[in-house]
XYZ file of C-alpha atoms in Angstrom:
383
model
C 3.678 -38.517 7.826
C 4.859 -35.292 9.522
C 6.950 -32.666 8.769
C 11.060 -32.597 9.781
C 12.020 -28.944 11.288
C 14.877 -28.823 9.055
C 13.679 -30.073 5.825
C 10.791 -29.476 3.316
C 6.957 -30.372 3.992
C 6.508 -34.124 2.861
C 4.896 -34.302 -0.374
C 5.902 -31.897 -4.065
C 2.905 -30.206 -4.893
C 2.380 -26.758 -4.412
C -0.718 -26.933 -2.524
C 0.997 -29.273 0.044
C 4.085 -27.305 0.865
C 2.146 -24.189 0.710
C -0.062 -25.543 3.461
C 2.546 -27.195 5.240
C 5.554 -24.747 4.793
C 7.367 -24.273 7.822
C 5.646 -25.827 10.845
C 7.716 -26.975 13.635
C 7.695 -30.716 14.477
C 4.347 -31.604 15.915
C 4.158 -31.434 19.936
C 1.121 -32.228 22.037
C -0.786 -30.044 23.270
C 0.791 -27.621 21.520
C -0.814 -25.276 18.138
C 0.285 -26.065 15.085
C 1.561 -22.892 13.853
C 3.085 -21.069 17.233
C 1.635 -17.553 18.078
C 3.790 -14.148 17.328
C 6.921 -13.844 20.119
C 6.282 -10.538 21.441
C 9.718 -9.960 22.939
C 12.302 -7.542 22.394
C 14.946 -9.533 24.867
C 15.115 -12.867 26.104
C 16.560 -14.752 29.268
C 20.479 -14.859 28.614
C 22.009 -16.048 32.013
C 26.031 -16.531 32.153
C 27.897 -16.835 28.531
C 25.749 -15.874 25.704
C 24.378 -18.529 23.192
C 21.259 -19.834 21.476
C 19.992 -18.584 18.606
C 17.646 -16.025 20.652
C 18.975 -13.092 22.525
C 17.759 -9.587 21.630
C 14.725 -9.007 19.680
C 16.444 -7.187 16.108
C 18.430 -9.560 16.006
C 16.227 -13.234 15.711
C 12.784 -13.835 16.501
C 11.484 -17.555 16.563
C 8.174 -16.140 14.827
C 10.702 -14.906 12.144
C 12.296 -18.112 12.095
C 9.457 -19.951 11.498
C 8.253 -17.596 8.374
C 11.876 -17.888 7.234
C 11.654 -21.366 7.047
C 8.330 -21.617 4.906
C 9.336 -18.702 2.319
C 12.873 -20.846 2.228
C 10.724 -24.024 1.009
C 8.998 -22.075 -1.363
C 11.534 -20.576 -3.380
C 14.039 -23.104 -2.941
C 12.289 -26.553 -1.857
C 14.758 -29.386 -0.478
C 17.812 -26.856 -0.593
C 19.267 -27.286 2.491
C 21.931 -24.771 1.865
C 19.663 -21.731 0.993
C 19.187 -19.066 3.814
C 15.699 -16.632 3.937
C 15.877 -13.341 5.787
C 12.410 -11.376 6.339
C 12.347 -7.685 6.528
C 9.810 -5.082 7.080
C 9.053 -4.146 4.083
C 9.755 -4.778 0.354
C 11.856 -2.472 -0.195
C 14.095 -3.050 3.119
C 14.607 -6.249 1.558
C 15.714 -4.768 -1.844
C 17.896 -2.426 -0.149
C 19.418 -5.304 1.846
C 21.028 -6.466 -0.897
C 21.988 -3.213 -3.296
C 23.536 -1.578 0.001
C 25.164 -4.950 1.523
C 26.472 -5.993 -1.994
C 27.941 -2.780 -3.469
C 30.871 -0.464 -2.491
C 31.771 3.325 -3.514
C 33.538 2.970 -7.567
C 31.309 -0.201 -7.817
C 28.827 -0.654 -10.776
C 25.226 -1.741 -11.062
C 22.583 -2.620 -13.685
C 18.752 -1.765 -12.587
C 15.598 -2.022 -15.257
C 14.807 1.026 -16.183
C 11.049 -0.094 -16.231
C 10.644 -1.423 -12.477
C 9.352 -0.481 -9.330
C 8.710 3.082 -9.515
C 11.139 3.070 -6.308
C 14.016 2.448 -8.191
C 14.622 6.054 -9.160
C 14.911 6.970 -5.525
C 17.091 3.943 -4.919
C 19.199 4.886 -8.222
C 19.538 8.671 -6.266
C 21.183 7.180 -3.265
C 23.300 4.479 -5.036
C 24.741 7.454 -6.378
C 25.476 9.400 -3.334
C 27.406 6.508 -1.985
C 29.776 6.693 -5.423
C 27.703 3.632 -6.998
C 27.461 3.764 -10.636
C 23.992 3.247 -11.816
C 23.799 1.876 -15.270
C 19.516 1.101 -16.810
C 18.129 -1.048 -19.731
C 14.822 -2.473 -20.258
C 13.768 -5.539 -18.689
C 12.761 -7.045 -22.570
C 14.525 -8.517 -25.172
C 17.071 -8.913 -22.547
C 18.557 -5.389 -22.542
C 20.704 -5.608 -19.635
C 23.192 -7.302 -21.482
C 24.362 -4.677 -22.940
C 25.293 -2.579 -20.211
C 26.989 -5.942 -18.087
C 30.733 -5.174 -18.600
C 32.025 -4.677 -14.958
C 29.232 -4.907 -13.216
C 29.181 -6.120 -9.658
C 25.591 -7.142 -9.379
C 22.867 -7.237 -12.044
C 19.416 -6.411 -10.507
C 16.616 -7.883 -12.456
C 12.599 -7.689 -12.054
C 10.545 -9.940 -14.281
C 7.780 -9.773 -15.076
C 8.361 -5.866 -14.681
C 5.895 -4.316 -12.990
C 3.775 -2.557 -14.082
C 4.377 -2.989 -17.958
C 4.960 -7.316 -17.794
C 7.609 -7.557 -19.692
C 9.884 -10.674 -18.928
C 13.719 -11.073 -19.524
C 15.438 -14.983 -19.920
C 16.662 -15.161 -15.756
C 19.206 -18.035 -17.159
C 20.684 -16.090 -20.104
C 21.280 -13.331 -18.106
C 22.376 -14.981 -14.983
C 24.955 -17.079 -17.205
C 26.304 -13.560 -18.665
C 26.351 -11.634 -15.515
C 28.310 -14.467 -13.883
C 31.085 -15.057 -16.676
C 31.994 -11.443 -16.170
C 32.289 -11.534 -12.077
C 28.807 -9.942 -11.191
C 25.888 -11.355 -8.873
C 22.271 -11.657 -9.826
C 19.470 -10.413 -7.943
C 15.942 -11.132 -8.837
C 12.893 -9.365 -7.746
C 10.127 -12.329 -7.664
C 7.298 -10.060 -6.367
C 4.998 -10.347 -9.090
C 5.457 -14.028 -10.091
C 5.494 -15.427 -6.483
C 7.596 -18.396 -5.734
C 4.727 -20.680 -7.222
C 5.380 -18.750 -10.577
C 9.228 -18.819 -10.731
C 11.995 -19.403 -8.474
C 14.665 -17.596 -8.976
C 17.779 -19.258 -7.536
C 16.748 -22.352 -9.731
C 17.045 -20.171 -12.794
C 20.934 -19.035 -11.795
C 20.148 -15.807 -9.561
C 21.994 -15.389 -6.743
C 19.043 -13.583 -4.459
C 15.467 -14.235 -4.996
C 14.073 -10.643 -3.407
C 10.842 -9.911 -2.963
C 7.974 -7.432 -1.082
C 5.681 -10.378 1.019
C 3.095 -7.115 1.109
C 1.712 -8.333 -2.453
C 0.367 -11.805 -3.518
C 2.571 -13.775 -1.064
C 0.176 -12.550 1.701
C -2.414 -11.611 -0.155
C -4.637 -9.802 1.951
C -3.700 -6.043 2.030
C -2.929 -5.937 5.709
C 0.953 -6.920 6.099
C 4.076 -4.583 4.705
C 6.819 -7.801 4.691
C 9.871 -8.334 2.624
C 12.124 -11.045 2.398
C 15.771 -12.148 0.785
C 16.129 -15.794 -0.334
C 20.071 -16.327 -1.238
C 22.626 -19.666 -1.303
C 25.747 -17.799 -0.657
C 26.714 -18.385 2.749
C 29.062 -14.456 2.693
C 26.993 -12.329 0.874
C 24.111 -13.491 3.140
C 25.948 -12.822 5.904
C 26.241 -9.254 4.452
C 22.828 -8.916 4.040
C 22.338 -10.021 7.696
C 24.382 -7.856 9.133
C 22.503 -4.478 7.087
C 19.351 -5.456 8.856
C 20.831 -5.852 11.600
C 22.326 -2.154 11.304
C 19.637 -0.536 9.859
C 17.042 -2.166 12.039
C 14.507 -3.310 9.173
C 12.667 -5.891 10.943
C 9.103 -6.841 10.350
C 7.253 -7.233 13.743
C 6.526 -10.621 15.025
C 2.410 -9.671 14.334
C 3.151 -9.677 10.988
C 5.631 -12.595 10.294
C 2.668 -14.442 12.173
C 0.120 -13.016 9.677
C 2.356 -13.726 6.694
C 2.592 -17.097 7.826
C -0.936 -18.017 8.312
C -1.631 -16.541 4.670
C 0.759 -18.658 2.874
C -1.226 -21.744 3.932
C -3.553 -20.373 1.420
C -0.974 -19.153 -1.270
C -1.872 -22.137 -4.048
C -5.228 -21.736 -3.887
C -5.501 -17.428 -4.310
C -2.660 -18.122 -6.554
C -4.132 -20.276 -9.054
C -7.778 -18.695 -8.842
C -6.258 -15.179 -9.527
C -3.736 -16.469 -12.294
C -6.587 -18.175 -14.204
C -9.124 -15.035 -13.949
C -6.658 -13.002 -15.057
C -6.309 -14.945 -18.078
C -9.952 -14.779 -18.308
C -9.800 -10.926 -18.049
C -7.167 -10.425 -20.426
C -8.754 -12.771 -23.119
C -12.468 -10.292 -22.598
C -10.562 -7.255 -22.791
C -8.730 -8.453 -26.391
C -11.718 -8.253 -27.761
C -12.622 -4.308 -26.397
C -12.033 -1.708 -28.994
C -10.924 0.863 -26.646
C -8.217 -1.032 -24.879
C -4.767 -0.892 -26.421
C -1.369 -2.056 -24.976
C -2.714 -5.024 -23.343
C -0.309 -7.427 -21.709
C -0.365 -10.524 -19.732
C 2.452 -12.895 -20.073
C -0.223 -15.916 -19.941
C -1.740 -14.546 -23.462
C -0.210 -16.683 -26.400
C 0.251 -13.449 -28.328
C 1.244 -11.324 -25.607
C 5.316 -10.323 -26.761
C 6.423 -11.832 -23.467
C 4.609 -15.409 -23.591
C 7.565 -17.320 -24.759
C 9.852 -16.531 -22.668
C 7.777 -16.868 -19.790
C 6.397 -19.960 -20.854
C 10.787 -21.342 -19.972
C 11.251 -20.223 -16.728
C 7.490 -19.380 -15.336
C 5.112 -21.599 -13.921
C 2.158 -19.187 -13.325
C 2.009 -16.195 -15.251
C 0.733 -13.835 -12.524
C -2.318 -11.885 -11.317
C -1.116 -8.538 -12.902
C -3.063 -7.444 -16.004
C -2.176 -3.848 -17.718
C -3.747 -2.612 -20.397
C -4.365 1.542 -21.366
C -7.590 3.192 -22.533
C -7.995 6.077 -24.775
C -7.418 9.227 -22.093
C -6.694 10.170 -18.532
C -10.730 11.159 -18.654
C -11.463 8.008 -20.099
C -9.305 5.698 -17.337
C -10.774 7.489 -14.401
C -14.116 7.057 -15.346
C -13.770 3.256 -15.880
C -11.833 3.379 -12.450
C -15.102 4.785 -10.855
C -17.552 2.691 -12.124
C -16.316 -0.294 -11.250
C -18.119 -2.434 -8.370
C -16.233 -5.240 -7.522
C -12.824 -3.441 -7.444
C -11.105 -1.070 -5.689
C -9.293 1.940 -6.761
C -6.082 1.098 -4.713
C -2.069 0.525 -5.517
C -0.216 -2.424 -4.699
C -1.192 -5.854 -6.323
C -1.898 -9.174 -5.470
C -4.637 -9.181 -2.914
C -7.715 -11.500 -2.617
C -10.235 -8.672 -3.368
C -9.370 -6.975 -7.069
C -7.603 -3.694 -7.706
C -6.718 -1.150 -10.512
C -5.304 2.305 -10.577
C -4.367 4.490 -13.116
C -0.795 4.474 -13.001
C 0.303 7.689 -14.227
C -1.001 9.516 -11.201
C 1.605 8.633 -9.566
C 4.860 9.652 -11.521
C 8.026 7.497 -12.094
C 6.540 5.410 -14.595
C 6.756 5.686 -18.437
C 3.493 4.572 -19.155
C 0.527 6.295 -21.105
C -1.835 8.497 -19.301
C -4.886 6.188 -19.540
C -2.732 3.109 -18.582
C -4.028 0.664 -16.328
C -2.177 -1.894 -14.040
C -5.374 -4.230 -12.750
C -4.427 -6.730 -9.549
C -7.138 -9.409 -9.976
C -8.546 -10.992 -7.132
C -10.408 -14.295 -6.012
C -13.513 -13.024 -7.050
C -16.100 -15.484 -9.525
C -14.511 -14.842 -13.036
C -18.053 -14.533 -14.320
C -19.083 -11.771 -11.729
C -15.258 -10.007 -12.253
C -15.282 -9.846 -15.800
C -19.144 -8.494 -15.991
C -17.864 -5.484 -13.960
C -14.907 -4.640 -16.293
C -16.852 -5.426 -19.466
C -20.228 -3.235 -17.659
C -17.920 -0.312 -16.576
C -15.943 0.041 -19.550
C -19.064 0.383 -21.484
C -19.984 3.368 -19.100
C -16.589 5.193 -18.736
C -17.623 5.180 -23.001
C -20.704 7.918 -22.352
């Protein structure tokens, strides 16, 4: 069987569309999966047409990455559109700036991306009124009246809570607003978004989607033909492309996506269940844990619970010393990659969370050997 251009990867599972996910129909002699496009114009004799003619505009190594994140997030939809961006946050600014207008009203968590703040600032500038709620128990609800777009990120990153996408989506809706939802953290193989009601699936491809620490990538995933149209033309305006190097990149890594996804998911269930047992460690939540406060929810609309595991110890003194005698993980931000990272939030500002709090990314290493680090440098950060 191969693959049609226009539709989804033969075959339902997640490890077959992953691998599959965009490739163009099969030629001979040709590769598989294309190299970048390096090209910042292309021939254009006589009237202009084609999809191709000036390099911020389309790229076909862009086109080809659109496709697979498209089948991902929305498989066998052929009415869904996927736009790629630079970055994460040129995606999520896509949509805010494309979407809103000055006397316009929007609801943000006020426990997300430690970005949000800054985005918040300029929202404001522009004569955007900002309105925040927590991400649990569904708090957004109560700030929805006259709101044009609802901006929702779940699990929330980096304290894991998760809000009901369908309640919310139903509510926004009935009172005239769009849904955006920022999939980052749960990955299209955890949740898709635009199944659960949202308007926009956003999301920053630098994390788990890639999965390898080397590509900054965003992307927009939406099924309404106009306000994806909007959010073409702001990219367009504002230049936020991602270069064809790393749409290529991106694309290779997805092949893997199923497989880092479900090793890291399951260690980090493993993690989380070792560290219940610690003493020291307070606050700890992964939406996977039967007891953790956002399980049930998650357990609706999820079908992974992530790779993120947060948890806080005792003191700042107490955090940094763990941090430093780990082995097998580095002290880095960001989440999602194949080799295991943790940081001690705080040190960064912009989030409410203790000073000893934790936000672990685990990787693809053995459980066994991953676990034996945390357990081994926890008992040293004690002395």
């Amino acid at each position: 069987m191969s693959d049609s251009a226009e539709g989804g990867p033969s075959g339902d599972g997640d490890g077959t569309r992953a691998v599959r996910a965009g490739l163009p129909e099969p030629v001979k002699n040709e590769p598989t999966l294309p190299g970048p496009v390096f090209a910042a114009h292309f021939h254009l004799p006589g009237e202009v047409g084609g999809p191709y003619t000036y390099g911020r505009d389309e790229n076909p190594t862009w086109t080809l990455l659109e496709r697979a994140i498209g089948e991902l997030e929305a498989p066998g939809q052929a009415d869904v559109e996927t736009l790629v961006f630079a970055s994460g946050m040129a995606a999520v600014s896509s949509v805010l700036f494309s979407q809103l207008r000055a006397g316009d009203a929007v609801v943000l968590p006020s426990d997300g991306y430690q970005a949000l703040p800054l985005v918040r600032a300029q929202l404001e500038a522009y004569g955007i009124e900002v309105r925040t709620a927590p991400t649990g128990q569904d708090a957004q609800l109560d700030v929805l009246d006259g709101a044009g777009l609802l901006w929702l990120e779940t699990p929330s990153n980096p304290g894991l809570d998760v809000c009901d996408v369908r309640r919310l989506a139903e509510a926004a809706h009935a009172r005239g607003a769009l849904v955006a939802v920022d999939n980052t953290l749960a990955t299209p193989l955890g949740q898709r978004p635009l199944d659960l009601g949202a308007d926009f699936a956003v999301a920053s491809g630098t994390k788990q989607l890639t999965g390898h620490g080397d590509v900054l990538l965003g992307y927009v995933v939406g099924r309404d033909a106009e306000a994806m149209a909007a959010v073409r033309r702001w990219r367009k305006i504002v230049g936020a492309i991602p270069g064809p190097m790393e749409a290529w990149l991106a694309h290779r890594s997805i092949a893997t996506l199923q497989l880092r996804v479900d090793r890291q998911c399951a260690t980090a269930l493993t993690l989380a269940e070792a560290l219940r047992a610690r003493p020291e460690v307070t606050g700890l939540r992964y939406p996977g844990l039967p007891d953790d406060p956002s399980h049930k929810i998650a357990s609706q609309q999820m079908r992974r619970y992530g790779c993120v595991v947060s948890f806080t110890l005792p003191t700042r003194a107490r955090a940094e010393r763990f941090l430093d005698a780990l082995r097998l993980v580095d002290d880095a931000t960001s989440f999602g990659g194949v080799r295991s990272t943790a940081e001690r939030r705080g040190r960064w500002g912009g989030d409410a969370v203790p000073e000893g709090f934790i936000r672990f990314s685990v990787g693809a290493e053995d459980p066994e050997d991953l676990v034996a680090d945390v357990l081994r440098a926890l008992e040293e950060s004690a002395r």
